[in-house]
Amino acid sequence: MVQQGDGTRHAAASLRGSGDDEPDEAREAVVTAGAPRSWGRRRRADLARELRVAGRAGGALALLAALAAAWWSGPSWATPALVVVAAAGALLAVVDARTYRLPDVIVLPTGVAVVVLLAVASLAAGDGEPLVRALAGGAVGFCAYAALRLAHPPGLGFGDVKLAGTLGTPLAWLGWAELVAGLLLPFLLGGAWALGLVISRRARRDTAVAFGPFMVLGAGVAAGWGQTTTGAVLGG
């Protein structure tokens, strides 16, 4: 089932793809079709307010995630990149949970910063292979999720596709197993959560559940236990 009245998409399996934050004319035309123009302005104002609230709420979680990433990575040239993506991921998870949006203003600069920091790490270590793998992993993540969006548009938003590329880069830096686990786990975690809500009657089958938080959680689990997780998921 697809509902486009609010500029987003609902998946019948309860997971809801997250769009980006583009307030473009075409989207607004869909939002305000047949409604007073002031209604569209109120919707934009409500979304902006939700983004501000989510940003404040996610700040503390982002700090904790950054500290955890720094502790886990230890003294390494790649640590700054992992800290950046952990902090941004935590913030995005909170924002998406509240607004069903993954803002470009966070996703895109994070992706660029991670690539630059990993390039510095590669140069400092004198080894270009991890950087090539990381860039390939980011492309794989983006293309894989883009293919899924094309195959089943209600399941993923374009914000999810861009986030997959951003998360895929550092995951592939850690290894191919981490990348595979990071791409697969969100569907298992999100599906299990949605099923639990339905079984406990806290939600219906068509209740929207943001997908971004599960992408971030899946990436975190994959970073810590990539080899083990990939083997379990693939039955190896």
Short mmCIF file of C-alpha atoms in Angstrom, two decimals:
data_model
loop_
_atom_site.label_atom_id
_atom_site.label_comp_id
_atom_site.label_asym_id
_atom_site.label_seq_id
_atom_site.Cartn_x
_atom_site.Cartn_y
_atom_site.Cartn_z
CA MET A 1 0.00 0.00 0.00
CA VAL A 2 1.37 3.41 -0.94
CA GLN A 3 0.14 6.68 0.46
CA GLN A 4 1.67 9.80 -1.02
CA GLY A 5 -0.43 12.51 0.56
CA ASP A 6 2.34 13.55 2.93
CA GLY A 7 5.22 13.27 0.49
CA THR A 8 6.45 10.01 2.02
CA ARG A 9 5.75 6.34 1.41
CA HIS A 10 4.29 3.61 3.59
CA ALA A 11 5.32 -0.01 3.28
CA ALA A 12 2.69 -2.67 3.87
CA ALA A 13 5.26 -4.62 5.90
CA SER A 14 5.22 -1.76 8.46
CA LEU A 15 8.68 -0.38 7.61
CA ARG A 16 8.60 3.12 6.24
CA GLY A 17 11.22 4.41 3.84
CA SER A 18 12.69 7.77 4.71
CA GLY A 19 12.88 10.62 2.27
CA ASP A 20 15.43 13.38 2.21
CA ASP A 21 14.71 16.95 3.19
CA GLU A 22 14.18 18.45 -0.25
CA PRO A 23 11.33 21.01 -0.04
CA ASP A 24 11.04 21.10 -3.84
CA GLU A 25 8.14 22.41 -5.89
CA ALA A 26 7.06 18.98 -7.14
CA ARG A 27 6.84 17.51 -3.67
CA GLU A 28 4.94 20.52 -2.38
CA ALA A 29 2.53 20.21 -5.28
CA VAL A 30 1.72 16.68 -4.12
CA VAL A 31 1.41 17.76 -0.51
CA THR A 32 -0.88 20.69 -1.17
CA ALA A 33 -2.95 19.36 -4.06
CA GLY A 34 -6.58 20.19 -3.36
CA ALA A 35 -5.72 21.90 -0.06
CA PRO A 36 -5.30 25.54 0.94
CA ARG A 37 -1.77 26.93 0.51
CA SER A 38 -1.65 27.79 4.22
CA TRP A 39 -2.06 24.07 5.00
CA GLY A 40 1.13 23.30 3.07
CA ARG A 41 2.97 26.05 4.97
CA ARG A 42 1.79 24.61 8.28
CA ARG A 43 3.08 21.19 7.26
CA ARG A 44 6.51 22.63 6.48
CA ALA A 45 6.53 24.51 9.78
CA ASP A 46 5.56 21.35 11.67
CA LEU A 47 8.34 19.40 9.97
CA ALA A 48 10.90 22.11 10.74
CA ARG A 49 9.84 22.11 14.39
CA GLU A 50 10.10 18.31 14.57
CA LEU A 51 13.58 18.46 13.05
CA ARG A 52 14.70 20.98 15.67
CA VAL A 53 13.32 18.89 18.53
CA ALA A 54 14.87 15.72 17.14
CA GLY A 55 18.20 17.48 16.68
CA ARG A 56 18.29 18.52 20.32
CA ALA A 57 17.22 15.08 21.50
CA GLY A 58 19.77 13.38 19.28
CA GLY A 59 22.68 15.55 20.37
CA ALA A 60 23.35 13.63 23.58
CA LEU A 61 23.05 10.29 21.80
CA ALA A 62 25.42 11.50 19.08
CA LEU A 63 28.00 12.42 21.73
CA LEU A 64 27.72 9.00 23.37
CA ALA A 65 28.03 7.28 20.00
CA ALA A 66 31.12 9.32 19.16
CA LEU A 67 32.76 8.43 22.48
CA ALA A 68 31.91 4.75 22.00
CA ALA A 69 33.37 4.77 18.49
CA ALA A 70 36.56 6.45 19.71
CA TRP A 71 36.93 3.89 22.50
CA TRP A 72 36.22 0.95 20.17
CA SER A 73 38.57 2.13 17.41
CA GLY A 74 41.39 3.18 19.70
CA PRO A 75 44.47 5.07 18.47
CA SER A 76 44.06 4.71 14.73
CA TRP A 77 44.18 7.02 11.73
CA ALA A 78 40.68 5.83 10.86
CA THR A 79 39.25 6.79 14.25
CA PRO A 80 38.16 10.34 13.25
CA ALA A 81 36.11 8.96 10.34
CA LEU A 82 34.45 6.35 12.54
CA VAL A 83 33.70 8.96 15.21
CA VAL A 84 32.09 11.27 12.64
CA VAL A 85 29.89 8.58 11.12
CA ALA A 86 28.88 7.24 14.55
CA ALA A 87 27.83 10.67 15.80
CA ALA A 88 25.99 11.55 12.60
CA GLY A 89 24.34 8.15 12.49
CA ALA A 90 23.02 8.47 16.02
CA LEU A 91 21.63 11.92 15.27
CA LEU A 92 20.02 10.71 12.05
CA ALA A 93 18.42 7.77 13.84
CA VAL A 94 16.64 10.12 16.24
CA VAL A 95 15.64 12.56 13.50
CA ASP A 96 14.26 9.79 11.30
CA ALA A 97 12.36 8.18 14.16
CA ARG A 98 10.52 11.47 14.77
CA THR A 99 10.14 12.88 11.27
CA TYR A 100 10.62 10.05 8.75
CA ARG A 101 13.29 12.22 7.16
CA LEU A 102 17.05 11.75 6.71
CA PRO A 103 18.13 15.34 6.02
CA ASP A 104 20.65 15.90 3.22
CA VAL A 105 22.27 18.57 5.37
CA ILE A 106 23.51 15.76 7.65
CA VAL A 107 23.81 12.75 5.32
CA LEU A 108 25.77 14.32 2.47
CA PRO A 109 28.42 16.27 4.45
CA THR A 110 28.94 13.18 6.61
CA GLY A 111 29.61 11.07 3.53
CA VAL A 112 32.11 13.61 2.19
CA ALA A 113 33.84 13.99 5.56
CA VAL A 114 34.20 10.22 5.95
CA VAL A 115 35.79 9.87 2.51
CA VAL A 116 38.24 12.72 3.19
CA LEU A 117 39.19 11.39 6.63
CA LEU A 118 39.67 7.86 5.33
CA ALA A 119 41.81 9.21 2.49
CA VAL A 120 44.01 10.94 5.08
CA ALA A 121 44.17 7.69 7.07
CA SER A 122 45.16 5.78 3.95
CA LEU A 123 47.92 8.24 3.11
CA ALA A 124 49.21 8.23 6.68
CA ALA A 125 49.33 4.44 6.74
CA GLY A 126 50.85 4.24 3.27
CA ASP A 127 48.26 1.69 2.18
CA GLY A 128 45.69 2.54 -0.47
CA GLU A 129 43.86 -0.80 -0.52
CA PRO A 130 41.48 -0.05 2.39
CA LEU A 131 40.50 3.26 0.78
CA VAL A 132 39.72 1.62 -2.57
CA ARG A 133 37.65 -0.98 -0.73
CA ALA A 134 35.84 1.75 1.22
CA LEU A 135 34.95 3.70 -1.91
CA ALA A 136 33.74 0.53 -3.59
CA GLY A 137 31.71 -0.33 -0.50
CA GLY A 138 30.00 3.05 -0.51
CA ALA A 139 29.08 2.57 -4.16
CA VAL A 140 27.82 -0.96 -3.48
CA GLY A 141 25.68 0.24 -0.58
CA PHE A 142 24.17 3.07 -2.60
CA CYS A 143 23.52 0.94 -5.69
CA ALA A 144 22.10 -2.01 -3.74
CA TYR A 145 19.58 0.13 -1.90
CA ALA A 146 18.81 2.12 -5.06
CA ALA A 147 17.99 -1.14 -6.84
CA LEU A 148 15.69 -2.13 -3.99
CA ARG A 149 13.96 1.24 -4.16
CA LEU A 150 13.44 0.87 -7.90
CA ALA A 151 12.13 -2.66 -7.48
CA HIS A 152 9.75 -1.75 -4.64
CA PRO A 153 9.43 2.04 -4.18
CA PRO A 154 7.21 1.92 -1.06
CA GLY A 155 9.87 0.02 0.87
CA LEU A 156 12.68 2.58 0.86
CA GLY A 157 12.97 6.32 0.56
CA PHE A 158 15.78 8.04 -1.31
CA GLY A 159 17.11 9.23 2.03
CA ASP A 160 17.69 5.58 2.95
CA VAL A 161 19.53 5.04 -0.34
CA LYS A 162 21.91 7.93 0.32
CA LEU A 163 22.47 6.83 3.90
CA ALA A 164 23.38 3.33 2.66
CA GLY A 165 26.20 4.87 0.63
CA THR A 166 27.40 6.94 3.57
CA LEU A 167 27.42 3.95 5.93
CA GLY A 168 28.80 1.55 3.34
CA THR A 169 32.06 3.48 3.02
CA PRO A 170 33.36 3.05 6.60
CA LEU A 171 31.92 -0.46 6.85
CA ALA A 172 33.87 -1.57 3.78
CA TRP A 173 36.98 0.10 5.20
CA LEU A 174 36.67 -2.35 8.08
CA GLY A 175 36.08 -5.28 5.71
CA TRP A 176 33.75 -6.88 3.20
CA ALA A 177 32.07 -8.96 5.90
CA GLU A 178 31.20 -5.79 7.80
CA LEU A 179 29.71 -4.28 4.65
CA VAL A 180 27.55 -7.31 3.87
CA ALA A 181 26.31 -7.51 7.45
CA GLY A 182 25.63 -3.78 7.55
CA LEU A 183 23.49 -3.94 4.43
CA LEU A 184 21.48 -7.00 5.47
CA LEU A 185 20.96 -6.47 9.19
CA PRO A 186 18.63 -3.44 8.92
CA PHE A 187 16.00 -5.57 7.20
CA LEU A 188 16.21 -8.29 9.84
CA LEU A 189 16.19 -5.86 12.75
CA GLY A 190 13.46 -3.67 11.31
CA GLY A 191 11.31 -6.63 10.36
CA ALA A 192 11.67 -8.17 13.81
CA TRP A 193 10.75 -4.87 15.48
CA ALA A 194 7.71 -4.35 13.26
CA LEU A 195 6.56 -7.93 13.82
CA GLY A 196 6.95 -7.51 17.57
CA LEU A 197 4.81 -4.38 17.51
CA VAL A 198 2.10 -6.17 15.56
CA ILE A 199 2.14 -9.26 17.80
CA SER A 200 1.98 -7.10 20.94
CA ARG A 201 -0.88 -5.13 19.34
CA ARG A 202 1.01 -1.89 19.74
CA ALA A 203 0.75 -1.37 16.00
CA ARG A 204 -1.08 -2.59 12.93
CA ARG A 205 0.43 -4.09 9.80
CA ASP A 206 0.24 -0.73 8.06
CA THR A 207 1.72 1.28 10.95
CA ALA A 208 4.75 3.25 9.79
CA VAL A 209 8.13 2.43 11.32
CA ALA A 210 11.17 4.50 10.34
CA PHE A 211 13.90 2.45 8.65
CA GLY A 212 16.86 4.77 9.28
CA PRO A 213 17.37 3.79 12.95
CA PHE A 214 17.72 0.15 11.93
CA MET A 215 20.26 1.07 9.27
CA VAL A 216 22.35 2.84 11.89
CA LEU A 217 21.93 0.06 14.45
CA GLY A 218 22.76 -2.57 11.83
CA ALA A 219 25.90 -0.69 10.86
CA GLY A 220 27.00 -0.50 14.49
CA VAL A 221 26.48 -4.21 15.05
CA ALA A 222 28.24 -5.02 11.79
CA ALA A 223 31.21 -2.85 12.70
CA GLY A 224 31.67 -4.67 15.98
CA TRP A 225 30.85 -8.22 14.93
CA GLY A 226 30.96 -8.24 11.15
CA GLN A 227 32.50 -11.66 10.57
CA THR A 228 30.27 -13.41 13.09
CA THR A 229 27.13 -11.59 11.97
CA THR A 230 27.68 -12.26 8.27
CA GLY A 231 28.19 -15.94 8.95
CA ALA A 232 25.01 -16.11 11.00
CA VAL A 233 22.93 -14.18 8.46
CA LEU A 234 24.18 -16.15 5.47
CA GLY A 235 24.24 -19.45 7.31
CA GLY A 236 27.99 -19.82 6.95
#
